[in-house]
Structures are given as C-alpha cells and as structure tokens.
Coordinates of C-alpha atoms in Angstrom, one line a residue:
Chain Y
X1 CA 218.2 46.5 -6.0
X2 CA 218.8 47.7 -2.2
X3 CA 217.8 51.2 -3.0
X4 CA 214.6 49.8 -5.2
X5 CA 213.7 47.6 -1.8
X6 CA 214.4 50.7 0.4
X7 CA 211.8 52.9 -1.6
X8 CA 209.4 50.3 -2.3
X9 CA 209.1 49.6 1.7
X10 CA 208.6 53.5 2.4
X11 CA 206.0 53.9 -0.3
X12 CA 204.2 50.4 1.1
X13 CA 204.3 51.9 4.6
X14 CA 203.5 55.8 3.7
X15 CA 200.3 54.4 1.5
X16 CA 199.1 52.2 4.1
X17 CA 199.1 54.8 6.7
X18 CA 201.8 54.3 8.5
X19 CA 202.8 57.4 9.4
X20 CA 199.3 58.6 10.6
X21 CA 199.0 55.7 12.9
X22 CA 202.0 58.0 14.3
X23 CA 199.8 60.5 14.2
X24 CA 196.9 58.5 15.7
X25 CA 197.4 59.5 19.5
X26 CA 196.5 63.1 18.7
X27 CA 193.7 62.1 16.5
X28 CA 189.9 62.7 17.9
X29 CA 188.1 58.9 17.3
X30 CA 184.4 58.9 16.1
X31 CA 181.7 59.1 18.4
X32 CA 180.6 55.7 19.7
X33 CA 177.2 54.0 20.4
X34 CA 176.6 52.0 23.1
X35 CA 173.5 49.5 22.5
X36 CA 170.9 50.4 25.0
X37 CA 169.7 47.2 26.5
X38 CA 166.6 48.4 28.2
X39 CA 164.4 47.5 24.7
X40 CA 164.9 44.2 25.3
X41 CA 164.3 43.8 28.8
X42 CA 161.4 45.9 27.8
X43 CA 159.8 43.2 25.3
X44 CA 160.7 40.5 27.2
X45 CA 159.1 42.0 30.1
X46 CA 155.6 42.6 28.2
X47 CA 153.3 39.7 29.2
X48 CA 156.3 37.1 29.4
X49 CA 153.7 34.3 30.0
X50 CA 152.4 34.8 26.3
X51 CA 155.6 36.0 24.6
X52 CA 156.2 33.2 21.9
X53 CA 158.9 34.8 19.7
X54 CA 160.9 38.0 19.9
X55 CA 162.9 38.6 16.7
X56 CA 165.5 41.5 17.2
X57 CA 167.4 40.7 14.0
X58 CA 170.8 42.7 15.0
X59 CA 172.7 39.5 13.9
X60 CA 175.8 40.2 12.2
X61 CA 176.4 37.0 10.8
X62 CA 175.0 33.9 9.7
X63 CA 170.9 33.0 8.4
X64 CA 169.9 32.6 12.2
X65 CA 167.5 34.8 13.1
X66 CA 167.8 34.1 17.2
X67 CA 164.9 34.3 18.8
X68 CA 165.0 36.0 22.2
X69 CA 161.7 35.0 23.9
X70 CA 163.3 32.1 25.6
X71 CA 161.5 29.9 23.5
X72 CA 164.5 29.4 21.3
X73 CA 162.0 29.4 17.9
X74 CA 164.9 31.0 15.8
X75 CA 164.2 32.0 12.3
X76 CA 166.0 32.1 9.0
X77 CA 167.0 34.7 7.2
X78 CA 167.0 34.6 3.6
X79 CA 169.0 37.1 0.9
X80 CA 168.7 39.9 3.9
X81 CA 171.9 42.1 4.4
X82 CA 172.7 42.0 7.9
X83 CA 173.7 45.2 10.4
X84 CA 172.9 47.2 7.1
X85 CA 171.4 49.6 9.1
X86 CA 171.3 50.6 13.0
X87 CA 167.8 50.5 15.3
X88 CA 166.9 53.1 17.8
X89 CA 168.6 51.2 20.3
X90 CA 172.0 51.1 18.3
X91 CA 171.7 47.6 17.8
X92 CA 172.1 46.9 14.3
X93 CA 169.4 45.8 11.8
X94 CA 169.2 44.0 8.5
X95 CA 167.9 45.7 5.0
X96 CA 165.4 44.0 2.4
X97 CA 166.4 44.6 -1.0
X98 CA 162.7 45.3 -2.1
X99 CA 163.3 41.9 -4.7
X100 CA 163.2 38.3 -3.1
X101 CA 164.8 39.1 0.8
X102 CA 162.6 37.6 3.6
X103 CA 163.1 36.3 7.5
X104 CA 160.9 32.6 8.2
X105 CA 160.4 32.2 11.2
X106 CA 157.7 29.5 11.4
X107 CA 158.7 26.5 13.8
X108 CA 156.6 23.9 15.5
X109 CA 157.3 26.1 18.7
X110 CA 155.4 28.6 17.2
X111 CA 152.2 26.2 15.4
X112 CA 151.6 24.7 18.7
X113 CA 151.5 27.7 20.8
X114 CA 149.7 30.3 18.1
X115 CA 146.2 30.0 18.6
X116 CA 145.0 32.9 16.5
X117 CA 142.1 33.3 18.5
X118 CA 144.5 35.7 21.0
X119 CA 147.6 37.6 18.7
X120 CA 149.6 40.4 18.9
X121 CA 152.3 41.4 16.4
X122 CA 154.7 43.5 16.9
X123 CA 157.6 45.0 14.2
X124 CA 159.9 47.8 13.7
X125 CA 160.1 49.0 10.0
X126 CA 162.1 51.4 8.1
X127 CA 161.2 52.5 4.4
X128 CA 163.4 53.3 1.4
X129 CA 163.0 56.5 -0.2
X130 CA 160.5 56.0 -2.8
X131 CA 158.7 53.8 -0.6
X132 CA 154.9 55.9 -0.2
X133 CA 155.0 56.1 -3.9
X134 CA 156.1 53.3 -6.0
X135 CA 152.8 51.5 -5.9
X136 CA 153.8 48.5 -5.5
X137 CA 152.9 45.9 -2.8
X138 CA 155.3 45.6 -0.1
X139 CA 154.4 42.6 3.0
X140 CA 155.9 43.4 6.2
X141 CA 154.6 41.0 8.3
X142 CA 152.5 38.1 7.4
X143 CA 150.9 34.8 9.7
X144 CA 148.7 32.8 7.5
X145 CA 147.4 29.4 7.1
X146 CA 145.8 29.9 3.9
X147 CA 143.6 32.8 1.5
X148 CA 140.8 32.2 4.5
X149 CA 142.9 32.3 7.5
X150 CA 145.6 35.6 7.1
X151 CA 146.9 37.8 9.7
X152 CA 149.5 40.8 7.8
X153 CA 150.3 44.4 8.1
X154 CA 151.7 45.2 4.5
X155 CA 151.3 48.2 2.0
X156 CA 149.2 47.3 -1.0
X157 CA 149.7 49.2 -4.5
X158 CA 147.4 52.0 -3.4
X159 CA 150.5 53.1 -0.9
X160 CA 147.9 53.0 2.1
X161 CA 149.5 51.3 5.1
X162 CA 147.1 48.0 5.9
X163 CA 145.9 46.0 8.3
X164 CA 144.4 43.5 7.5
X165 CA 142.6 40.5 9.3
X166 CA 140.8 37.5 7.1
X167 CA 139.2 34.8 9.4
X168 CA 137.3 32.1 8.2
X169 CA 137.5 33.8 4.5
X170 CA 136.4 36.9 5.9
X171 CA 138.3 40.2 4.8
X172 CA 138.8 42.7 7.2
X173 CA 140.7 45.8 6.6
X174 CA 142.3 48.8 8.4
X175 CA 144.3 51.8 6.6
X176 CA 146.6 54.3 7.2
X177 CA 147.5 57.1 5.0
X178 CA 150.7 58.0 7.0
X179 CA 154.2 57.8 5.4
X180 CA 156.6 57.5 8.1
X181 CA 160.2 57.5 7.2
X182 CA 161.9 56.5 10.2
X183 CA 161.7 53.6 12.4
X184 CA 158.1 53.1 13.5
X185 CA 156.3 50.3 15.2
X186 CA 153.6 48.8 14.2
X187 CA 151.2 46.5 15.9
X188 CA 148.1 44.3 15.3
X189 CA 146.3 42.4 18.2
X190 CA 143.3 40.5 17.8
X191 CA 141.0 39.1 20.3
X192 CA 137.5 37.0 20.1
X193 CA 137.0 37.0 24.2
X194 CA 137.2 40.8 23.7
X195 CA 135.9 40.7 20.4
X196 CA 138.1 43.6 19.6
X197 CA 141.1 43.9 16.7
X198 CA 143.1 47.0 17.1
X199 CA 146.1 48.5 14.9
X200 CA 148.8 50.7 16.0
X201 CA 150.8 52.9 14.4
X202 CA 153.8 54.6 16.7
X203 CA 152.2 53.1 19.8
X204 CA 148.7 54.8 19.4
X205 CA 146.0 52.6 18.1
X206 CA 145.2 53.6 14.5
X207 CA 141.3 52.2 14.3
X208 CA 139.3 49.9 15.9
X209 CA 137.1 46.4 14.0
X210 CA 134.7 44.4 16.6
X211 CA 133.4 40.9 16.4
X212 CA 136.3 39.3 14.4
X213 CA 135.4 36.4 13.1
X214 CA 136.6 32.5 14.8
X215 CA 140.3 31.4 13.8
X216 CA 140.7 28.1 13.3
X217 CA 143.9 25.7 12.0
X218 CA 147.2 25.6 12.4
X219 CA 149.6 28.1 11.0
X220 CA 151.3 27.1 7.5
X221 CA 153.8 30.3 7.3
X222 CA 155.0 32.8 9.3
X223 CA 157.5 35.6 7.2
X224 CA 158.5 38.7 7.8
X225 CA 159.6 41.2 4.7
X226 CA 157.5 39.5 2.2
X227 CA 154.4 37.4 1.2
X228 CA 155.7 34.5 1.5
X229 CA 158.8 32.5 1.4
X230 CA 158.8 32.7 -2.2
X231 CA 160.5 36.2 -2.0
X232 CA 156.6 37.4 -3.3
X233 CA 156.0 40.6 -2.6
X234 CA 159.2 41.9 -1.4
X235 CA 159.6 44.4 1.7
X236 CA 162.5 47.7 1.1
X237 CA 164.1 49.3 3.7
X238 CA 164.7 47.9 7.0
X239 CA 163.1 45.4 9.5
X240 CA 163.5 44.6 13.1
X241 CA 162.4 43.8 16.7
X242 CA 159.3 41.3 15.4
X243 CA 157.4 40.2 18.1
X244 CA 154.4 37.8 18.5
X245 CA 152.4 37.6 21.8
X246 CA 149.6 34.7 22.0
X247 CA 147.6 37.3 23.7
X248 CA 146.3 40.6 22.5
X249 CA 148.1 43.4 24.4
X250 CA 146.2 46.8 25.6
X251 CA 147.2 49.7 24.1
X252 CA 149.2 51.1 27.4
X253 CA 151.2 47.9 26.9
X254 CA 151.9 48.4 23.1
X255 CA 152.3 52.2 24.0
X256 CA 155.5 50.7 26.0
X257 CA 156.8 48.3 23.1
X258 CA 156.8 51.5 20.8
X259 CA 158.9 53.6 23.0
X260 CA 162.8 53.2 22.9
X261 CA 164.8 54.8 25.1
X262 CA 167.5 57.6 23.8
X263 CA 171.0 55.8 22.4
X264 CA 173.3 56.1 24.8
X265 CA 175.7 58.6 22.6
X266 CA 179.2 58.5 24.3
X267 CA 181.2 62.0 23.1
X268 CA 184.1 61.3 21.5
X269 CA 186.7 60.8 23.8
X270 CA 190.1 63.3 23.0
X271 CA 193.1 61.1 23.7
X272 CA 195.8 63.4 24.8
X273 CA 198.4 64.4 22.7
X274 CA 201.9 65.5 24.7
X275 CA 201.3 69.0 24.3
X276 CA 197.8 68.9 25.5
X277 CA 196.3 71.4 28.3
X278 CA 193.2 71.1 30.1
X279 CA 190.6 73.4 30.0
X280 CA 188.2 73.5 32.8
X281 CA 185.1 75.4 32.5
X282 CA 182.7 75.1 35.7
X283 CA 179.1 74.7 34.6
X284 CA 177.9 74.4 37.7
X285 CA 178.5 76.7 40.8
X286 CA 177.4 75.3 44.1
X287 CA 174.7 77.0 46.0
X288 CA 175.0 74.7 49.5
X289 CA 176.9 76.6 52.1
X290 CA 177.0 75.2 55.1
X291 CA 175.9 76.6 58.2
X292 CA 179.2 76.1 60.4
X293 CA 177.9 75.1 63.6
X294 CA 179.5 73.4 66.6
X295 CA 178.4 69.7 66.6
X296 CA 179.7 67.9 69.8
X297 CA 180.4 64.3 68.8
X298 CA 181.4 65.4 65.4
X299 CA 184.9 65.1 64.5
X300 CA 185.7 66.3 61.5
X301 CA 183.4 67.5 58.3
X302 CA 184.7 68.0 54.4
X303 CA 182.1 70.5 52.3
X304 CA 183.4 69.8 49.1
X305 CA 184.9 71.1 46.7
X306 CA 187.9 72.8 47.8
X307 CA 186.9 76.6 47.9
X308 CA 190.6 77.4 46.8
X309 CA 193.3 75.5 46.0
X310 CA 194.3 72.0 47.4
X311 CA 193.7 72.5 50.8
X312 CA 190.4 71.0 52.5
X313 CA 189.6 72.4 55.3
X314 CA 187.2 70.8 57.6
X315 CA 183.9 72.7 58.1
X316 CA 183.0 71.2 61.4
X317 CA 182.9 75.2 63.1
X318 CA 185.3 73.9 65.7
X319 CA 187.3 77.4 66.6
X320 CA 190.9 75.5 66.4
X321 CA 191.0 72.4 64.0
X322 CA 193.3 70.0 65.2
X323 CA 196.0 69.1 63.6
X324 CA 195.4 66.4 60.6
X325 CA 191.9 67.0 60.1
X326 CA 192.0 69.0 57.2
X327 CA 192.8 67.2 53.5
X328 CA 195.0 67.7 51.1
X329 CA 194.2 67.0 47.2
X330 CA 196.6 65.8 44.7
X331 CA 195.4 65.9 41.2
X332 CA 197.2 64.6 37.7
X333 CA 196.1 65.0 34.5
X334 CA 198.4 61.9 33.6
X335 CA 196.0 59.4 32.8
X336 CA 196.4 55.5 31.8
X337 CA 194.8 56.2 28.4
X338 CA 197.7 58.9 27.5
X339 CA 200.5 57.2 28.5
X340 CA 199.4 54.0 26.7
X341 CA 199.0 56.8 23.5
X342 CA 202.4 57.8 24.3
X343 CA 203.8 53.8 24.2
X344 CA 202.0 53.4 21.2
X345 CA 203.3 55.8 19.2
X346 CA 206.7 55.7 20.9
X347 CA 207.3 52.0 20.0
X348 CA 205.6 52.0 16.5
X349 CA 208.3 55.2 15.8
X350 CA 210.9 53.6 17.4
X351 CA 210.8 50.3 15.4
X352 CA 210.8 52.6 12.5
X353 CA 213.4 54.4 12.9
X354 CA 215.5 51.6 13.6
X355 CA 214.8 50.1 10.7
X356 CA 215.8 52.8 8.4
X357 CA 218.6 53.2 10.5
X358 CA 219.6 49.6 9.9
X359 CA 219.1 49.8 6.4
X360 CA 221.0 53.1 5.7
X361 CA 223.7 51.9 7.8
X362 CA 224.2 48.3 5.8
X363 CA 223.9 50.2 2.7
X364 CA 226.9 52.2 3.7
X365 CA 228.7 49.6 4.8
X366 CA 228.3 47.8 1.7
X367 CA 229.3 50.8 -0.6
X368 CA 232.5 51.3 1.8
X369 CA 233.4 47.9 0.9
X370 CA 233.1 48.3 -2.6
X371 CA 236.7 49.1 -4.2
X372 CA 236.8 52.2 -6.0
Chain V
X13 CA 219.4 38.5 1.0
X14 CA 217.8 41.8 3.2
X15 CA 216.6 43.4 -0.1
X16 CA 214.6 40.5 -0.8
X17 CA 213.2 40.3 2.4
X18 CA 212.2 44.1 2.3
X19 CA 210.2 43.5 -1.2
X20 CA 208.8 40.5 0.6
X21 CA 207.5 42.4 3.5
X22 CA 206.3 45.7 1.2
X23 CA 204.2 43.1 -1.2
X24 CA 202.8 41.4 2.3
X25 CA 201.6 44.7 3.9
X26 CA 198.8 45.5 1.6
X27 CA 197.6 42.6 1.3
X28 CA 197.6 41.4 4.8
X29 CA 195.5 45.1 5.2
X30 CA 193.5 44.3 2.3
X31 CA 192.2 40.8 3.8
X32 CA 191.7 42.0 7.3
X33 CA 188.9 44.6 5.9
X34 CA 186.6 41.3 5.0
X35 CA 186.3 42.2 1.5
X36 CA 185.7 39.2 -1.0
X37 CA 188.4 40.4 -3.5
X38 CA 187.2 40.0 -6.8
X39 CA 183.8 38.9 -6.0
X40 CA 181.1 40.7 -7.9
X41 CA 177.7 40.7 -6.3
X42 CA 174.5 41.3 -7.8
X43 CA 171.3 40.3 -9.8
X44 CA 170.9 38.4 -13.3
X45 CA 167.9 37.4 -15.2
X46 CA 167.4 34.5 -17.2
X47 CA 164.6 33.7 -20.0
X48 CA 164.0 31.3 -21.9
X49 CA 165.7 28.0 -20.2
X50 CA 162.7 25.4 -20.2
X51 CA 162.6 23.8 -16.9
X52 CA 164.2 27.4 -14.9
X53 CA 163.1 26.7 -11.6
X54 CA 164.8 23.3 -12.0
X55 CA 167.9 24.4 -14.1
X56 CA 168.4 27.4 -11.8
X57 CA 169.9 25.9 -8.6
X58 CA 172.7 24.8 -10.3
X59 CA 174.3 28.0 -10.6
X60 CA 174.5 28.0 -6.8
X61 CA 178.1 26.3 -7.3
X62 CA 179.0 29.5 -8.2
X63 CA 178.1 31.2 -5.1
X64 CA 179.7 30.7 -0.8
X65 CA 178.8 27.4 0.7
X66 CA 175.7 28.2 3.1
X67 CA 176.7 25.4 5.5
X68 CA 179.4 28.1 6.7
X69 CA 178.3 29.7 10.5
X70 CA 180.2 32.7 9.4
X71 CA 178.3 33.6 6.0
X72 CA 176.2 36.1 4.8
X73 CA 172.8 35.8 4.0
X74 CA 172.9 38.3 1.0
X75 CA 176.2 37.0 -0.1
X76 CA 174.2 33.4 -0.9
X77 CA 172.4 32.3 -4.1
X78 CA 168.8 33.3 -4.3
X79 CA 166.6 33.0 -7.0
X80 CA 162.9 34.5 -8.2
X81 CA 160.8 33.3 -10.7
X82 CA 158.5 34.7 -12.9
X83 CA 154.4 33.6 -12.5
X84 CA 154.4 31.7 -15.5
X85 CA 157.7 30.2 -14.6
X86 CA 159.8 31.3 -17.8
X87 CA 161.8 33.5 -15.8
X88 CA 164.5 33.6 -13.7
X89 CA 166.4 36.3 -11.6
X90 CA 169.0 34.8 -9.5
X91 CA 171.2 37.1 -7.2
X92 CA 174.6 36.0 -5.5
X93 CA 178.2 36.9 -4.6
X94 CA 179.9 35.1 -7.5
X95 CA 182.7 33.5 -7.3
X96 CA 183.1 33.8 -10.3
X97 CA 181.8 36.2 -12.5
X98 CA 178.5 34.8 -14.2
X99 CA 179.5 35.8 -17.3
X100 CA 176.8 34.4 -20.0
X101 CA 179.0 31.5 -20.8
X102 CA 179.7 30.3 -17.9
X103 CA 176.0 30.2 -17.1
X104 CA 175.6 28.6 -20.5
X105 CA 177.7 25.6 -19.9
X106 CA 176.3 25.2 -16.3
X107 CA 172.9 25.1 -17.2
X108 CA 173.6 22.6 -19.9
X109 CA 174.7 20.4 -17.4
X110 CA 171.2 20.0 -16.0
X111 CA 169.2 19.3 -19.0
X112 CA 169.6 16.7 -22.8
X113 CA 170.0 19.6 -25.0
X114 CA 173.7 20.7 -26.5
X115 CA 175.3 23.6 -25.3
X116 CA 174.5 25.5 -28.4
X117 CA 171.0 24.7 -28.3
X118 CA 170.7 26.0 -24.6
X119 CA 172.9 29.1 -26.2
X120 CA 170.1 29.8 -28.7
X121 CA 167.6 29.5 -26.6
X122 CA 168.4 31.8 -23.6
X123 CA 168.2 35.3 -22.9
X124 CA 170.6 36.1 -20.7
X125 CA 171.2 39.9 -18.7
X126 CA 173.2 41.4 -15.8
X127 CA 171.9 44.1 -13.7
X128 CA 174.8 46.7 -13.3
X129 CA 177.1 44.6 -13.8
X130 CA 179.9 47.3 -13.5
X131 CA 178.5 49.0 -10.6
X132 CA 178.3 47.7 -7.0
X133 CA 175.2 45.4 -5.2
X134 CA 172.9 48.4 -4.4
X135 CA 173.6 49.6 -8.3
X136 CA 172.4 46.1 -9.2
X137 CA 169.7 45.9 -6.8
X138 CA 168.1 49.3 -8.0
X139 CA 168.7 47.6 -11.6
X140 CA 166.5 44.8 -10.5
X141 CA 163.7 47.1 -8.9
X142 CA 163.5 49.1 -11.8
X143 CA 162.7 46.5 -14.2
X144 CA 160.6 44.8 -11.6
X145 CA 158.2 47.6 -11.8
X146 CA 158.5 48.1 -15.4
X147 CA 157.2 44.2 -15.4
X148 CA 155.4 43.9 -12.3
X149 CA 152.5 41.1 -13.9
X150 CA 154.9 38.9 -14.8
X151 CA 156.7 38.7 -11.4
X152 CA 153.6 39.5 -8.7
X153 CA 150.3 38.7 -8.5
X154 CA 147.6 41.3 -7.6
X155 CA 146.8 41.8 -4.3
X156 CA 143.1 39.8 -4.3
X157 CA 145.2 37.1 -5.7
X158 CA 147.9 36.4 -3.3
X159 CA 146.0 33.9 -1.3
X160 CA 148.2 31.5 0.2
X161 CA 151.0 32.6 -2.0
X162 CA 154.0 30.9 -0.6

C-alpha cells in the first residue's frame, strides 16, 4: 500500500509539473504588455465638456460595461466574451459572436444630454475573417429613436462599410469599399450649425454630406455590435473604445482619437540561473571628451563612465588631485530577483527531498521491524 | 496512517490545479435551436435554470443564457454555459413545465438540434453562423426593413 502511495505522489507531482517549477528559475517568461494609459487620457481629454460616454470595454468580468466619461452612464453587455481579444493599447477587448452578442448602453444620462443636433461617435472595430465577404448585415454602432430618426455605422449585405444618417425620415448614406482587418476607428459627427456630417475611417475623413436635415426626439436605443437589443443584426470580431461626444469634432480632433500610441512591449526579462554570466556589449560609445581645464572654485569633477576599470578619476585638470577626490565603483551582478529564484527553488527542492527522505526512511524502518 | 495521507494529498493536487485555472469542469457551452414549441419566446426563458445565475458580480456575460428568435417567432436559438448538458430531454421536460400540453405532446411537436455539440464554443458558434446564413430570411430582416428593429 506504502509503495502504491509512494508512486502515486511522484507521478501526481512529476505530471503536474513539479519538477519544472524546479526548473523555473532558469526558464525565460513570456514577454509582457504593459497597458498604455495615454488612450484614455487621450479621449477623455477630447472636448471633455461634451464627452457623454466613453466605453473602453476591457472589462474582464461581469455585464458592466463602465463608462469612463465621468458621467458614470455604464452599459450592459450582453452574450459578449470579455478580454477575448487585446486593443492597441494592450487593454483587453471583448469579441461578438456574429449571432445575438451586443453592449446597451442607453441611460437617461445619455437621453437627456444627446441632442442629435451636435454628435460624434467614435468606435474601435476588429473583423473576423470572412468578414468583407459573407454578405451579411453586420451593425457596429447604432443611436436611433425610430426608422425616421437613425444615426449607425454598420456593413450592409453589399460588404460596403456605411454611414449612414436618417433625420426626419430622410436617408442619408456614405460608403466605403475598404476591408480593414485590424483595429480601425471609425467616426461619424454630424452638425446642423455647421451643416456638415462627416465620416472617418482611420482618422481621415472618408466623404463629406451638407445640410443634414433637423433631429428631433429623444433617443429610444443606443447599442453597439448589433441593430438592436434584440441580438438583430449581429456584429463578428471585436469591439472597443465607443465614444459619443454631444458635439461634432473636427477632423484634427478625430485624427487624435484614431491614433494609439505604440504598446509598451517590456523584453522578456532572463532571471538568472546560478551558472549565469553577463555579457556586456556597448552599443553606444561616448563622443564627449572633456576639455580638462583649470576651473578655480571647482572642486572636484566625475566624466563618466569610468575609462578603465573601477577607478573614477576626477577630471577637474587640477595637476595633483587631492587625496579622496577620485571614486571608486563597486559593481554586483547579484541582484534581488536572483536570489529570490535561488530561495525559490532551493526551498521547493528542499521540501522535496525531505519528503522522500522521510518516506524512504519509515519504509525502512518499517520492513526492519518486520520479523523474518 | 501516512500512506493514506499520501493518496490524499496525490488525489488533492490535480484538482486543487484543475480549479485554480477557472475552468467550469464539465460545462458544455454552446448554441441549440428549437422549432416547433408554440409560444417559444415565452417557453424559452425557462431553460435559463440551466445556465449561471446573472445576479453574480463575478460572471460572464457569454457564459449566461441568451436567446434569438426567428421573425415569424417559430424559432428559437438559445446559447449558454450549461450546467447541465441540454440534452433533448431535458429540454423536453423543462419546456413542458411552461405550457398545458403532456410531455409527449411537446416531444412530438419539437425539433430539437445542437450546434457542435462535441466540439468547443467557437465550434458551436461557427455552427450557428453557418446555418444562420444558410437561413438568413427567417432570422433577419432586410436592410430597408430594419426600421426601429429593437
């Protein structure tokens, strides 16, 4: 039974990776992202006055879709998987299954302060392969009120990206025959005192309509990813950073919102195995050389780096240094992340061993006991 | 006394590892279609019994039970992670439970299919796509229709 218990417990522990979280300290982790935060300063920067909702939609959790504006006007997710997919900015974003998924995020918030006559919408998208061809229609973003009062940017069954603007039951359509695959923003801004509605694609305005015609109402829906909250008309692929302004922005303003700054990619960071040597390639030689000259008042002067081995010597030109003025470097290659490796692995092994060593030595004890 | 201990402990580690990677064990997630139920978009939010509380803070929206119906209103296709598996019985005897008619009659009457039902939630989901545009009139109304679709 002891010997079945003994092999059963090394067979658990070798198959759940036991012995290579030994291993771990030598091991080289994946690369990691760090989120760069600058995106959503950016958006919440952009005409903050008229900024009524800012979606970014990198929830992990839960049907909340927070709302970032300040306005606290969350929405609701609906079927969406969430951090399916990553943003620009390495923040995560949710995927629409192309069936029934949707985010809601009408509120009175959002009625009261949405007068139509003054929009812009803002959103991120990602298609699925497949996307630019299937002919089917797919809503991306839609504010309506009814069939006479509907603000969207969608792709119909013809595969053209639209815009499209119906005010007072008057249609109004822009197209696109691009077929971006990666994350693109899109925008739509609307404005009767500049009688001007413009669509963007990628920051750069796509085409121009004048005169739009006079909304009226109050808003009845608000989704992103499909028609309607009905799951009609279902988005596939990938949604995020929705943003609605109660002002049209200018093109040098949504030129900003479409821009994302680089992810931060942090190089996988070596932890140091015992044997481990550095390597130290200079990449950069310094040009500066200091003209030694004698300065009265000053004492004592450090060029930096070291021209040859630990020693500092202070530059100051003065014939004689006195003693003490030049530095001395010390240097270790010791750091805090490989001696917490080398606990790690030390105590992990050490527990191990003990415990095999405990168990050997009770079953020999036990089989000494036994009478022959 | 120790050699029980040490089974104890092997049995423990996996699944202690298992549950800490978050996966529902034994949950299959994924798309069904119903026909033929009179009263669907009434009968169908029953079968939400058989899918994670949505009251939770820590739940997933794509893990809750979601429903579609067709434009005439025949039609059903509900999506979930089931806690149990929605085997045709089982929805059978639930959806019994919201109408007069005998378990047998609602047996006759439905038409009842998984999408992928072996195969994992994007399996299921590309199921569901498929037939959607196979069947797209019944499920989506032209685009000069859509109106104030809700």
């Amino acid at each position: 039974m002891k010997r079945f218990a003994v092999v059963l417990l090394l067979l658990t522990l070798f198959a759940s990776g036991v012995p290579s979280a030994f291993g771990q300290s030598c091991a080289t982790p994946p690369p990691t992202y760090t989120p760069t935060p600058g995106y959503r300063a950016t958006v919440q920067a952009v005409a903050p006055g008229n900024l009524l909702g800012y979606f970014p939609m990198d929830e992990t959790t839960g049907t909340t879709a927070e709302d970032d504006s300040g306005n606290n006007a969350d929405g609701t997710y609906s079927g969406v998987t969430l951090n399916a997919a990553t943003f620009l900015t390495g923040q995560g974003a949710p995927s629409f299954d192309g069936v029934n998924d949707y985010m809601t995020f009408l509120t009175t918030y959002l009625q009261t302060h949405f007068p139509g006559q003054e929009v812009t919408m803002l959103v991120w998208v990602k298609v699925n392969a497949g996307y630019w061809t299937d002919n089917t229609q797919r809503f991306i973003i839609r504010l309506f009120i009814d069939a006479s009062y509907d603000l969207r940017i969608y792709k119909p069954a013809s595969n053209l990206l639209n815009w499209r603007d119906i005010v007072g039951g008057v249609t109004r359509i822009i197209q696109n025959a691009s077929t971006p695959t990666d994350w693109i923003a899109l925008a739509f801004t609307r404005s009767e005192s500049g009688s001007v509605v413009r669509a963007y694609r990628g920051g750069q305005v796509v085409s121009t309509m004048t005169a739009p015609g006079a909304w009226a109402g109050t808003l009845a829906n608000a989704v992103v990813g499909s028609a309607g909250t009905s799951g009609a008309q279902p988005h596939v692929g990938n949604i995020a950073q929705v943003a609605i302004w109660n002002t049209a922005l200018d093109p040098t303003q949504v030129a900003v919102l479409a821009t994302v700054d680089p992810v931060l990619t942090i190089p996988p960071t070596a932890t140091l195995c015992p044997s481990w040597t550095p390597t130290f390639t200079p990449s950069h030689t310094p040009t500066y050389t200091p003209t030694p000259t004698t300065t009265p008042n000053l004492a004592v002067f450090w060029t930096m780096p070291a021209p040859v081995g630990t020693a500092l010597p202070d530059a100051t030109g003065t014939p004689t240094p006195a003693p003490g003025q030049d530095v001395v470097f010390y240097y270790t290659i010791t750091s805090g992340q490989q001696i917490n490796a080398l606990l790690d692995g030390g105590i992990l092994f050490t527990i191990w061993a003990l415990a095999v060593l405990w168990l050997i030595t009770g079953f020999r004890r036990r089989k000494a006991r036994k009478p022959n | 006394m120790r050699s029980i201990l040490i089974v104890i402990f092997a049995l423990w580690f996996p699944i202690a590892q298992a549950s800490a990677q978050n996966n529902p064990p034994g949950q299959w997630c994924g798309y069904a279609l119903i026909e033929g139920v009179p009263g669907i978009d009434r009968a169908a939010p029953i079968l939400s019994l058989l899918t994670p509380d949505a009251g939770r803070a820590d739940v997933l929206p794509d893990q809750l039970f979601q429903v579609k119906y067709s434009l005439d209103g025949t039609k059903a296709i509900v999506e979930a992670c089931w806690k149990i598996f929605p085997s045709r019985d089982v929805i059978v005897n639930l959806l019994t439970l919201t109408g007069s008619e005998s378990k047998e009659a609602v047996d006759q009457k439905i038409t009842y299919s998984l999408f992928a039902p072996d195969g994992s939630r994007e399996d299921s989901a590309a199921s569901v796509r498929e037939y959607l545009a196979k069947n797209i009139t019944e499920w989506e109304l032209p685009e000069d229709e859509i109106g104030a679709t809700k």
